Coordinates of C-alpha atoms in Angstrom, one line a residue:
M1242 CA 0.0 0.0 0.0
E1243 CA 3.0 2.2 -0.1
W1244 CA 2.1 3.3 -3.6
L1245 CA -1.3 4.6 -2.4
Y1246 CA 0.3 6.6 0.5
S1247 CA 2.8 8.0 -1.9
L1248 CA 0.0 9.0 -4.3
F1249 CA -1.8 11.0 -1.6
F1250 CA 1.0 12.4 0.4
G1251 CA 4.1 12.1 -1.8
S1252 CA 5.2 14.2 -4.7
G1253 CA 5.3 14.0 -8.5
I1254 CA 2.8 14.8 -11.3
A1255 CA 0.3 12.1 -10.3
H1256 CA 0.1 13.4 -6.8
A1257 CA -0.3 17.0 -7.9
V1258 CA -3.1 16.1 -10.4
L1259 CA -4.9 14.0 -7.7
T1260 CA -4.7 16.8 -5.2
F1261 CA -6.1 19.5 -7.5
A1262 CA -8.8 17.1 -8.7
L1263 CA -9.9 16.3 -5.2
A1264 CA -9.9 19.9 -4.1
I1265 CA -11.9 21.0 -7.1
T1266 CA -14.4 18.1 -6.9
A1267 CA -15.1 18.5 -3.2
G1268 CA -15.3 22.2 -3.5
I1269 CA -17.9 22.1 -6.4
L1270 CA -20.0 19.6 -4.4
L1271 CA -19.9 21.7 -1.3
G1272 CA -20.8 24.8 -3.4
R1273 CA -24.1 23.3 -4.2
V1274 CA -25.1 23.4 -0.5
K1275 CA -27.2 26.5 0.3
I1276 CA -27.6 27.9 3.8
G1277 CA -30.5 30.4 4.0
G1278 CA -30.8 30.3 0.2
V1279 CA -27.2 31.5 -0.1
S1280 CA -24.2 29.5 -1.4
L1281 CA -20.5 30.5 -1.7
G1282 CA -20.4 28.4 -4.9
I1283 CA -17.0 27.6 -6.3
T1284 CA -15.3 29.6 -3.5
W1285 CA -15.5 26.3 -1.5
V1286 CA -12.6 25.1 -3.6
L1287 CA -10.3 27.5 -1.7
F1288 CA -11.3 26.1 1.7
V1289 CA -11.0 22.5 0.6
G1290 CA -7.5 23.2 -0.7
I1291 CA -6.6 24.7 2.7
A1292 CA -7.9 21.6 4.4
L1293 CA -6.0 19.2 2.1
S1294 CA -2.8 21.1 2.6
H1295 CA -3.2 21.2 6.4
F1296 CA -3.4 17.4 6.5
G1297 CA -0.3 16.9 4.4
M1298 CA -1.5 16.9 0.7
T1299 CA 0.8 19.7 -0.5
V1300 CA 2.1 20.3 -4.0
D1301 CA 5.5 21.4 -5.2
G1302 CA 5.9 25.2 -5.1
D1303 CA 6.8 25.7 -8.7
V1304 CA 3.8 23.6 -9.9
L1305 CA 1.5 25.4 -7.5
H1306 CA 2.6 28.8 -8.7
F1307 CA 2.2 27.8 -12.4
V1308 CA -1.3 26.4 -11.9
K1309 CA -2.4 29.4 -9.9
E1310 CA -1.2 32.0 -12.4
F1311 CA -2.3 30.0 -15.5
G1312 CA -5.8 29.4 -14.0
L1313 CA -6.1 33.1 -13.3
I1314 CA -5.0 34.0 -16.8
L1315 CA -7.6 31.7 -18.4
F1316 CA -10.3 33.2 -16.1
V1317 CA -9.5 36.9 -16.9
F1318 CA -8.8 36.3 -20.5
S1319 CA -12.2 34.6 -21.2
I1320 CA -13.9 37.5 -19.4
G1321 CA -12.0 40.1 -21.5
L1322 CA -12.9 38.4 -24.8
Q1323 CA -16.6 38.3 -23.8
V1324 CA -16.9 41.9 -22.7
G1325 CA -14.5 43.4 -25.2
P1326 CA -17.0 44.2 -28.0
G1327 CA -19.0 46.4 -25.6
F1328 CA -16.3 47.5 -23.2
F1329 CA -15.6 51.0 -24.7
S1330 CA -19.2 51.9 -25.1
S1331 CA -19.9 50.9 -21.5
F1332 CA -17.0 53.0 -20.3
K1333 CA -18.6 56.0 -21.9
Q1334 CA -21.9 55.2 -20.2
G1335 CA -20.7 55.7 -16.6
G1336 CA -17.2 54.1 -16.7
L1337 CA -15.5 57.1 -15.2
Q1338 CA -18.0 57.0 -12.3
L1339 CA -17.1 53.3 -11.8
V1340 CA -13.4 53.9 -11.8
G1341 CA -13.9 56.7 -9.3
C1342 CA -15.8 54.5 -6.9
A1343 CA -13.2 51.7 -7.3
A1344 CA -10.4 54.1 -6.5
A1345 CA -12.3 55.2 -3.4
I1346 CA -12.5 51.6 -2.2
V1347 CA -8.7 51.1 -2.7
L1348 CA -7.8 54.3 -0.8
L1349 CA -10.3 53.7 2.0
G1350 CA -8.8 50.2 2.4
V1351 CA -5.3 51.7 2.8
A1352 CA -6.6 54.2 5.3
V1353 CA -8.3 51.5 7.4
A1354 CA -5.1 49.4 7.4
Y1355 CA -3.0 52.4 8.5
A1356 CA -5.6 53.2 11.3
I1357 CA -5.3 49.6 12.6
H1358 CA -1.5 49.9 12.6
V1359 CA -1.7 53.1 14.7
A1360 CA -4.3 51.6 17.1
T1361 CA -2.8 48.2 17.6
G1362 CA 0.9 48.7 16.9
T1363 CA 0.9 45.8 14.3
P1364 CA 4.0 46.3 12.1
I1365 CA 3.3 47.9 8.7
P1366 CA 4.8 45.0 6.7
T1367 CA 2.4 42.6 8.4
M1368 CA -0.5 45.0 7.8
V1369 CA 0.4 45.3 4.1
G1370 CA 0.2 41.5 3.9
V1371 CA -3.2 41.5 5.7
L1372 CA -4.3 44.3 3.4
S1373 CA -3.4 42.3 0.3
G1374 CA -5.1 39.2 1.6
A1375 CA -8.2 41.1 2.7
V1376 CA -8.7 42.4 -0.8
T1377 CA -7.4 39.1 -2.4
N1378 CA -4.7 40.9 -4.4
T1379 CA -1.8 38.6 -5.1
P1380 CA 0.2 41.2 -7.2
G1381 CA 0.0 43.6 -4.3
L1382 CA 1.5 40.9 -2.0
G1383 CA 4.3 40.3 -4.5
A1384 CA 5.0 44.0 -4.9
A1385 CA 5.2 44.5 -1.1
Q1386 CA 7.5 41.5 -0.6
Q1387 CA 9.8 42.7 -3.4
A1388 CA 9.9 46.3 -2.1
Y1389 CA 10.7 45.2 1.4
T1390 CA 13.4 42.9 0.4
D1391 CA 15.1 45.4 -1.9
A1392 CA 14.9 48.2 0.6
S1393 CA 16.0 46.2 3.7
G1394 CA 18.0 43.4 2.3
I1395 CA 16.0 40.7 4.2
D1396 CA 12.7 39.0 3.9
D1397 CA 9.8 39.4 6.2
P1398 CA 7.7 36.2 6.4
S1399 CA 4.9 38.0 8.2
I1400 CA 3.9 39.7 4.9
A1401 CA 3.0 36.4 3.3
L1402 CA 1.6 34.9 6.5
G1403 CA -0.7 37.9 7.0
Y1404 CA -1.9 37.5 3.4
A1405 CA -2.6 33.8 3.9
V1406 CA -4.5 34.3 7.1
A1407 CA -6.6 37.2 5.8
Y1408 CA -7.3 35.8 2.3
P1409 CA -10.0 33.2 3.1
L1410 CA -12.2 35.5 5.0
G1411 CA -11.4 38.3 2.5
V1412 CA -13.1 36.2 -0.1
V1413 CA -16.1 35.5 2.2
G1414 CA -16.2 39.2 3.3
I1415 CA -16.4 40.5 -0.2
I1416 CA -19.3 38.2 -1.1
A1417 CA -21.0 38.7 2.2
S1418 CA -20.8 42.5 1.6
M1419 CA -22.6 42.0 -1.7
I1420 CA -25.3 40.0 0.1
F1421 CA -25.6 42.5 2.9
V1422 CA -26.0 45.4 0.5
R1423 CA -28.6 43.5 -1.4
Y1424 CA -30.8 42.9 1.7
A1425 CA -30.0 46.0 3.7
L1426 CA -31.0 48.2 0.7
R1427 CA -33.9 45.9 -0.2
V1428 CA -32.7 45.2 -3.8
K1429 CA -35.3 43.5 -5.9
F1430 CA -34.0 41.6 -8.9
E1431 CA -37.2 42.2 -10.8
Q1432 CA -36.7 45.9 -10.6
E1433 CA -33.0 45.7 -11.5
N1434 CA -33.9 43.7 -14.6
E1435 CA -36.5 46.3 -15.6
A1436 CA -34.0 49.1 -15.1
L1437 CA -31.4 47.2 -17.0
A1438 CA -33.8 46.6 -19.9
A1439 CA -34.7 50.3 -19.9
L1440 CA -31.0 51.2 -19.9
S1441 CA -30.4 48.8 -22.8
R1442 CA -33.1 50.4 -24.8
E1443 CA -31.8 53.9 -24.0
H1444 CA -28.3 53.1 -25.2
K1445 CA -29.3 50.9 -28.1
L1446 CA -27.3 52.0 -31.0
A1447 CA -29.9 51.2 -33.7
S1448 CA -33.6 52.1 -33.5
K1449 CA -36.4 51.9 -36.1
V1450 CA -39.0 54.5 -37.0
S1451 CA -41.6 55.0 -39.7
I1452 CA -41.7 58.4 -41.2
E1453 CA -44.2 60.1 -43.7
F1454 CA -42.1 62.2 -46.0
N1455 CA -43.4 65.7 -46.6
N1456 CA -40.3 67.9 -47.2
E1457 CA -41.1 69.9 -50.4
L1458 CA -37.5 71.0 -50.9
L1459 CA -36.3 67.4 -51.1
D1460 CA -39.1 66.0 -53.3
G1461 CA -37.7 63.7 -55.9
R1462 CA -34.2 63.6 -54.4
T1463 CA -32.2 60.3 -54.0
V1464 CA -31.5 58.7 -50.7
A1465 CA -27.8 59.2 -51.2
Y1466 CA -28.3 63.0 -51.7
M1467 CA -30.3 63.3 -48.5
R1468 CA -27.7 61.3 -46.5
D1469 CA -25.0 63.7 -47.6
L1470 CA -27.3 66.6 -46.6
V1471 CA -28.3 65.3 -43.2
K1472 CA -24.7 64.2 -42.4
R1473 CA -26.0 61.5 -40.0
Q1474 CA -25.7 57.7 -40.3
F1475 CA -29.1 56.2 -41.2
V1476 CA -30.5 53.5 -43.4
I1477 CA -33.8 53.6 -45.3
S1478 CA -34.8 50.0 -45.4
R1479 CA -38.1 50.3 -47.4
I1480 CA -40.3 52.8 -49.1
M1481 CA -44.1 52.6 -49.2
R1482 CA -45.7 54.6 -52.0
P1483 CA -49.1 56.3 -51.6
D1484 CA -50.8 53.4 -53.4
G1485 CA -49.6 51.0 -50.7
S1486 CA -46.8 49.3 -52.7
V1487 CA -43.5 48.6 -50.9
A1488 CA -40.1 48.7 -52.5
M1489 CA -36.7 48.1 -51.1
A1490 CA -34.6 51.3 -50.8
D1491 CA -31.0 51.8 -52.0
A1492 CA -28.8 54.9 -52.5
D1493 CA -30.4 55.6 -55.9
S1494 CA -34.0 55.4 -54.7
T1495 CA -36.0 58.6 -55.1
V1496 CA -38.4 59.8 -52.4
H1497 CA -41.5 61.9 -53.0
Q1498 CA -44.0 63.6 -50.8
G1499 CA -46.5 61.2 -49.3
D1500 CA -44.1 58.3 -49.3
R1501 CA -43.5 56.4 -46.1
L1502 CA -40.0 55.5 -45.1
W1503 CA -38.8 52.8 -42.8
V1504 CA -35.7 54.3 -41.2
I1505 CA -33.0 52.8 -39.0
A1506 CA -30.6 55.1 -37.2
D1507 CA -29.0 55.9 -33.8
A1508 CA -31.6 56.6 -31.2
E1509 CA -30.0 60.0 -30.5
D1510 CA -30.2 61.0 -34.2
L1511 CA -33.8 59.9 -34.8
P1512 CA -35.5 63.2 -33.7
A1513 CA -33.4 65.3 -36.1
I1514 CA -33.9 62.8 -39.0
V1515 CA -37.7 62.7 -38.4
A1516 CA -37.9 66.5 -38.3
F1517 CA -35.9 66.7 -41.5
F1518 CA -38.0 64.3 -43.5
G1519 CA -41.5 64.8 -42.2
H1520 CA -43.3 63.3 -39.2
E1521 CA -43.4 60.0 -37.5
V1522 CA -46.3 57.6 -38.2
E1523 CA -47.3 54.4 -36.3
M1524 CA -46.4 51.3 -38.3
D1525 CA -44.9 48.2 -36.8
D1526 CA -42.8 45.5 -38.4
V1527 CA -45.8 43.4 -39.2
A1528 CA -47.5 46.3 -41.0
W1529 CA -44.5 46.7 -43.3
G1530 CA -44.2 43.0 -43.8
N1531 CA -47.9 42.5 -44.6
N1532 CA -47.7 45.2 -47.3
T1533 CA -44.9 43.4 -49.1
P1534 CA -46.1 42.5 -52.6
D1535 CA -46.4 38.8 -53.3
S1536 CA -44.1 38.1 -50.3
E1537 CA -41.1 38.7 -52.6
L1538 CA -39.4 41.0 -50.2
V1539 CA -38.1 39.2 -47.1
S1540 CA -36.0 40.1 -44.2
R1541 CA -33.6 37.6 -42.4
R1542 CA -30.9 37.6 -39.8
I1543 CA -27.8 36.0 -41.3
L1544 CA -24.9 34.8 -39.3
V1545 CA -21.3 35.7 -40.4
T1546 CA -19.5 32.4 -40.1
R1547 CA -17.0 32.3 -42.9
S1548 CA -13.4 33.1 -41.8
E1549 CA -12.7 34.9 -45.1
I1550 CA -15.3 37.5 -44.2
N1551 CA -13.8 38.2 -40.8
G1552 CA -12.4 41.8 -40.8
K1553 CA -13.9 42.6 -44.3
K1554 CA -15.8 45.9 -44.8
F1555 CA -19.1 46.2 -46.5
S1556 CA -17.4 48.3 -49.1
D1557 CA -15.2 45.3 -49.9
L1558 CA -18.1 42.9 -50.2
R1559 CA -20.4 45.1 -52.4
L1560 CA -23.4 43.1 -51.4
R1561 CA -26.0 45.7 -52.3
T1562 CA -24.5 46.1 -55.8
K1563 CA -24.1 42.4 -56.5
Y1564 CA -27.3 41.0 -55.1
G1565 CA -29.7 44.0 -54.8
I1566 CA -30.3 43.6 -51.1
N1567 CA -30.3 46.1 -48.3
I1568 CA -28.6 45.7 -44.9
T1569 CA -30.4 47.5 -42.1
R1570 CA -28.7 46.4 -38.9
V1571 CA -25.7 44.4 -37.6
N1572 CA -26.1 42.8 -34.1
R1573 CA -22.8 42.3 -32.3
S1574 CA -22.7 40.8 -28.8
G1575 CA -26.3 41.9 -28.2
V1576 CA -25.8 45.5 -29.5
D1577 CA -27.4 46.7 -32.8
L1578 CA -25.0 48.7 -34.9
I1579 CA -25.9 51.0 -37.9
P1580 CA -24.3 49.5 -41.0
Y1581 CA -22.1 51.7 -43.1
Q1582 CA -19.6 51.0 -45.9
G1583 CA -16.6 51.1 -43.5
L1584 CA -18.0 48.8 -40.9
E1585 CA -15.8 45.7 -40.4
L1586 CA -17.6 42.4 -40.0
Q1587 CA -16.7 39.9 -37.3
I1588 CA -17.3 36.2 -37.0
G1589 CA -20.6 35.8 -35.0
D1590 CA -22.2 39.0 -36.2
R1591 CA -25.9 38.8 -37.1
V1592 CA -26.7 40.8 -40.2
M1593 CA -30.3 41.9 -40.9
V1594 CA -30.7 41.6 -44.7
V1595 CA -33.8 42.8 -46.7
G1596 CA -34.4 41.9 -50.3
P1597 CA -35.9 39.4 -52.7
R1598 CA -35.8 35.9 -51.3
S1599 CA -33.3 34.5 -53.9
A1600 CA -31.0 37.5 -53.3
V1601 CA -31.1 37.0 -49.5
E1602 CA -30.3 33.3 -49.9
Q1603 CA -27.3 34.2 -52.1
T1604 CA -26.1 36.7 -49.4
A1605 CA -26.4 34.0 -46.8
K1606 CA -24.0 31.8 -48.8
V1607 CA -21.5 34.6 -49.0
L1608 CA -21.6 35.3 -45.3
G1609 CA -21.7 31.7 -44.2
N1610 CA -24.8 31.4 -42.0
S1611 CA -23.7 28.1 -40.6
L1612 CA -24.3 27.5 -36.9
K1613 CA -22.0 24.4 -37.0
K1614 CA -19.0 26.5 -37.9
L1615 CA -19.5 28.7 -34.8
D1616 CA -19.1 25.7 -32.6
Q1617 CA -15.5 25.2 -33.7
P1618 CA -12.9 26.6 -31.2
N1619 CA -10.5 29.3 -32.2
L1620 CA -7.4 28.4 -30.2
L1621 CA -5.0 30.6 -32.2
T1622 CA -6.6 33.8 -31.0
I1623 CA -6.7 32.6 -27.3
F1624 CA -3.0 31.7 -27.1
V1625 CA -1.8 34.6 -29.2
G1626 CA -3.7 36.8 -26.9
I1627 CA -2.3 35.2 -23.7
A1628 CA 1.2 35.5 -25.1
L1629 CA 0.7 39.2 -25.8
G1630 CA -1.0 39.7 -22.4
V1631 CA 2.0 38.2 -20.5
L1632 CA 4.3 40.5 -22.4
L1633 CA 2.1 43.5 -21.6
G1634 CA 1.8 42.5 -17.9
S1635 CA 5.6 42.2 -17.6
V1636 CA 6.3 45.8 -18.9
P1637 CA 7.4 48.1 -16.1
L1638 CA 5.1 51.1 -15.9
L1639 CA 6.6 53.1 -12.9
N1640 CA 9.6 52.7 -10.6
V1641 CA 8.8 53.5 -6.9
P1642 CA 11.5 52.2 -6.4
Q1643 CA 10.5 48.8 -7.8
P1644 CA 8.8 48.5 -11.2
V1645 CA 5.0 48.6 -11.1
K1646 CA 3.5 46.1 -13.5
L1647 CA 0.0 45.0 -14.6
G1648 CA 1.0 41.4 -13.8
L1649 CA -0.1 38.1 -15.2
A1650 CA -3.8 39.0 -14.7
G1651 CA -4.0 42.6 -15.7
G1652 CA -2.0 42.2 -18.9
P1653 CA -4.0 39.3 -20.4
L1654 CA -7.3 41.0 -19.4
I1655 CA -6.4 44.2 -21.2
V1656 CA -5.2 42.4 -24.3
A1657 CA -8.4 40.2 -24.3
I1658 CA -10.5 43.4 -24.2
L1659 CA -8.6 44.9 -27.1
I1660 CA -8.7 41.7 -29.1
G1661 CA -12.5 41.4 -28.5
R1662 CA -12.9 45.0 -29.8
F1663 CA -10.2 45.3 -32.5
G1664 CA -9.1 41.8 -33.3
T1665 CA -10.8 41.8 -36.7
H1666 CA -8.3 44.6 -37.8
F1667 CA -5.7 41.8 -37.7
H1668 CA -8.0 39.1 -39.1
L1669 CA -8.2 37.4 -35.7
V1670 CA -11.4 35.3 -35.1
T1671 CA -12.5 36.6 -31.7
Y1672 CA -15.8 34.8 -31.5
T1673 CA -16.3 32.0 -29.0
T1674 CA -19.6 30.3 -28.1
Q1675 CA -21.0 31.2 -24.7
S1676 CA -20.6 27.6 -23.5
A1677 CA -16.9 27.5 -24.6
N1678 CA -16.2 30.8 -22.9
L1679 CA -17.9 29.7 -19.7
M1680 CA -15.9 26.4 -19.7
L1681 CA -12.6 28.3 -19.9
R1682 CA -13.7 30.7 -17.2
E1683 CA -14.8 28.0 -14.8
V1684 CA -11.7 25.8 -15.3
G1685 CA -9.5 28.8 -14.8
I1686 CA -11.1 30.0 -11.5
A1687 CA -11.3 26.4 -10.1
L1688 CA -7.5 25.9 -10.7
F1689 CA -6.7 29.3 -9.3
L1690 CA -8.7 28.8 -6.1
A1691 CA -7.4 25.2 -5.5
A1692 CA -3.8 26.5 -5.9
V1693 CA -4.3 29.4 -3.5
G1694 CA -5.9 27.1 -0.9
I1695 CA -3.2 24.4 -1.1
G1696 CA -0.5 27.1 -0.8
A1697 CA -2.1 28.7 2.2
G1698 CA -2.9 25.6 4.2
D1699 CA 0.6 24.7 5.5
G1700 CA 1.1 26.7 8.7
F1701 CA -2.3 28.3 8.5
V1702 CA -3.7 26.9 11.8
D1703 CA -0.4 27.5 13.7
A1704 CA -0.4 31.1 12.6
I1705 CA -3.9 31.6 13.8
L1706 CA -3.3 30.0 17.2
N1707 CA -0.1 32.1 17.8
G1708 CA -1.9 35.4 17.6
G1709 CA -2.7 35.5 13.9
Y1710 CA -6.4 35.3 14.7
R1711 CA -6.3 39.0 15.3
W1712 CA -5.2 39.5 11.7
I1713 CA -8.4 37.8 10.6
G1714 CA -10.4 40.5 12.4
Y1715 CA -8.2 43.2 10.9
G1716 CA -8.6 41.8 7.5
V1717 CA -12.4 41.7 7.9
L1718 CA -12.5 45.4 8.8
I1719 CA -10.2 46.3 5.8
T1720 CA -12.5 44.3 3.5
V1721 CA -15.9 45.3 4.7
I1722 CA -15.7 49.0 5.7
P1723 CA -14.6 50.5 2.4
I1724 CA -16.9 48.3 0.4
L1725 CA -20.0 49.2 2.5
I1726 CA -19.3 52.9 2.5
V1727 CA -18.8 53.1 -1.3
A1728 CA -21.5 50.6 -2.1
V1729 CA -24.2 52.5 -0.1
A1730 CA -23.1 55.8 -1.6
A1731 CA -23.1 54.4 -5.2
R1732 CA -26.5 52.8 -4.7
L1733 CA -28.3 55.6 -2.9
W1734 CA -26.7 58.7 -4.4
L1735 CA -25.5 57.5 -7.8
R1736 CA -28.4 55.1 -8.4
M1737 CA -26.1 52.4 -9.6
N1738 CA -27.7 49.2 -10.9
Y1739 CA -27.0 46.4 -8.4
Y1740 CA -25.6 44.1 -11.0
T1741 CA -23.0 46.7 -12.0
L1742 CA -22.4 47.4 -8.3
M1743 CA -21.5 43.7 -7.8
G1744 CA -19.0 44.0 -10.6
L1745 CA -17.6 47.1 -9.1
I1746 CA -17.1 45.4 -5.8
A1747 CA -15.4 42.4 -7.3
G1748 CA -13.2 44.5 -9.6
S1749 CA -12.2 46.9 -6.8
T1750 CA -10.9 44.0 -4.8
T1751 CA -9.5 42.1 -7.9
D1752 CA -11.4 39.1 -6.6
P1753 CA -12.3 36.4 -9.3
P1754 CA -14.4 34.3 -6.8
A1755 CA -16.5 37.3 -6.1
L1756 CA -17.0 37.9 -9.8
A1757 CA -17.9 34.3 -10.3
Y1758 CA -20.5 34.6 -7.6
A1759 CA -21.8 37.9 -9.1
N1760 CA -22.1 36.4 -12.5
A1761 CA -24.0 33.4 -11.2
T1762 CA -26.3 35.7 -9.2
A1763 CA -27.0 38.2 -11.9
G1764 CA -27.4 35.8 -14.8
N1765 CA -26.1 38.5 -17.2
D1766 CA -22.8 40.1 -18.2
M1767 CA -23.2 43.4 -16.3
P1768 CA -21.0 42.3 -13.4
A1769 CA -18.3 41.2 -15.8
V1770 CA -18.5 44.6 -17.6
G1771 CA -18.2 46.5 -14.3
Y1772 CA -15.3 44.2 -13.2
S1773 CA -13.4 44.7 -16.4
T1774 CA -14.0 48.5 -16.5
V1775 CA -12.3 49.1 -13.1
Y1776 CA -9.8 46.1 -13.0
P1777 CA -6.8 47.6 -14.9
V1778 CA -6.9 50.9 -12.8
V1779 CA -7.4 49.0 -9.6
M1780 CA -4.6 46.6 -10.3
F1781 CA -2.3 49.5 -10.8
L1782 CA -3.4 51.2 -7.6
R1783 CA -3.2 48.1 -5.5
V1784 CA 0.4 47.4 -6.6
L1785 CA 1.4 51.1 -6.2
T1786 CA -0.2 51.6 -2.7
A1787 CA 1.3 48.3 -1.4
Q1788 CA 4.8 49.4 -2.4
I1789 CA 4.3 53.0 -1.0
F1790 CA 2.9 51.6 2.3
I1791 CA 6.0 49.3 2.7
L1792 CA 8.4 52.1 1.9
F1793 CA 6.6 54.4 4.4
A1794 CA 7.6 51.9 7.2
L1795 CA 11.3 51.9 6.3

């Protein structure tokens, strides 16, 4: 039976794989248990890892470090790819406000840690470790250790020990703060969903309206002439003549008084366009469709699935000229875009095409329209992105006195966001199915939590019994006080949506388990968008403040 003992308590690859598998399996099973309707979910993997390590199931340090960092990279990279297409528009819609709130949480955490140092006499290096653990920020821990070693010439083990003791309840405290805010402020998910839907409609990039044309000065002019005159992006999809006949519109179509136009444009541009052409009339999609002669004119959403189309502009494809169709909208990651000649198509785009049935079918062949092709993974983009992310995360940004870097989480996240938004410029296929993205995300966070737990378990109990239990309380204060102050202010004064608020809390503490909990609770991408919006700035601030805090003590 020596082989069995060696498998569980020895070393080697088989032992490491078994230890990680047991930690993740048991953690996932425990995560299904709900107490009072609340579950910590996959966070249980962390505590199972601590327990296994405490009882002797440890893993080689190099292996542990690799698994932890690689798991975190997979997690943040999959998030970046998912939110990338809508990231910059979301930043314009309140992003600065989010960053300001996140920075307030960071600075309040430092202030609380310093106040505890003054009140209790706990050494600053230890408090910096507790601070990093309380906000689950591993790069901050590494920056603090490096700054202390370079400045003093020796290591201080209390930095890492404070981190390990405070980290578990830091994870719990962040999630518990989300739950407390939810019940204390009486958040109702039904109302949040309604508010989110209203916000989505408000910021929708493409809206439809029916207009009766009565501008005498433009009578008989072409659509192209009027587009140049208005100088706004819009598409006239169909024209209904006074006799009730419907025709598909193109740039050469002429418009006369009494015609009715089906116009698609930015919501903010619609009032000006309506006033320019005439006045709005009530006609829904069915009314336009029912008046189509002989059902020859059809509209269909076509999926872009051919890799040759990825990154191509509409002007390159010349679809309207070749097939006599009209493209009225492009839906990308749930957002409707106004089509124009310079718009670059991406794999996974849904293009609304209007035209004769045969022409629409020909267009579908050109664009692909094959769901099966979307199921194929695009590993090239993922690993190219990870490589670029590691390079970016390793670039020194500031020297105070040690280089401040984005690290192996911040770099890949930023690159993933940029690839998700601009990857088609370099002919990279950025589309991944929701199930594939979720699989990468869950595998990454599970590996990360298991590695952190296994690494923190050795000596964990001894540290607590020898006075480290006080650090747990300090860590809870550092975690909870800043979050509650900013969360209440953001909710009551800034009227922030609760789903976005959860992403803000998770991002301001750079806490992947909290984001995983927020995503599962919300059932939408709003927490991930909030997390990704604040994460790069917060990562920089966490590293910078940790180093300054250490140098302040020397």
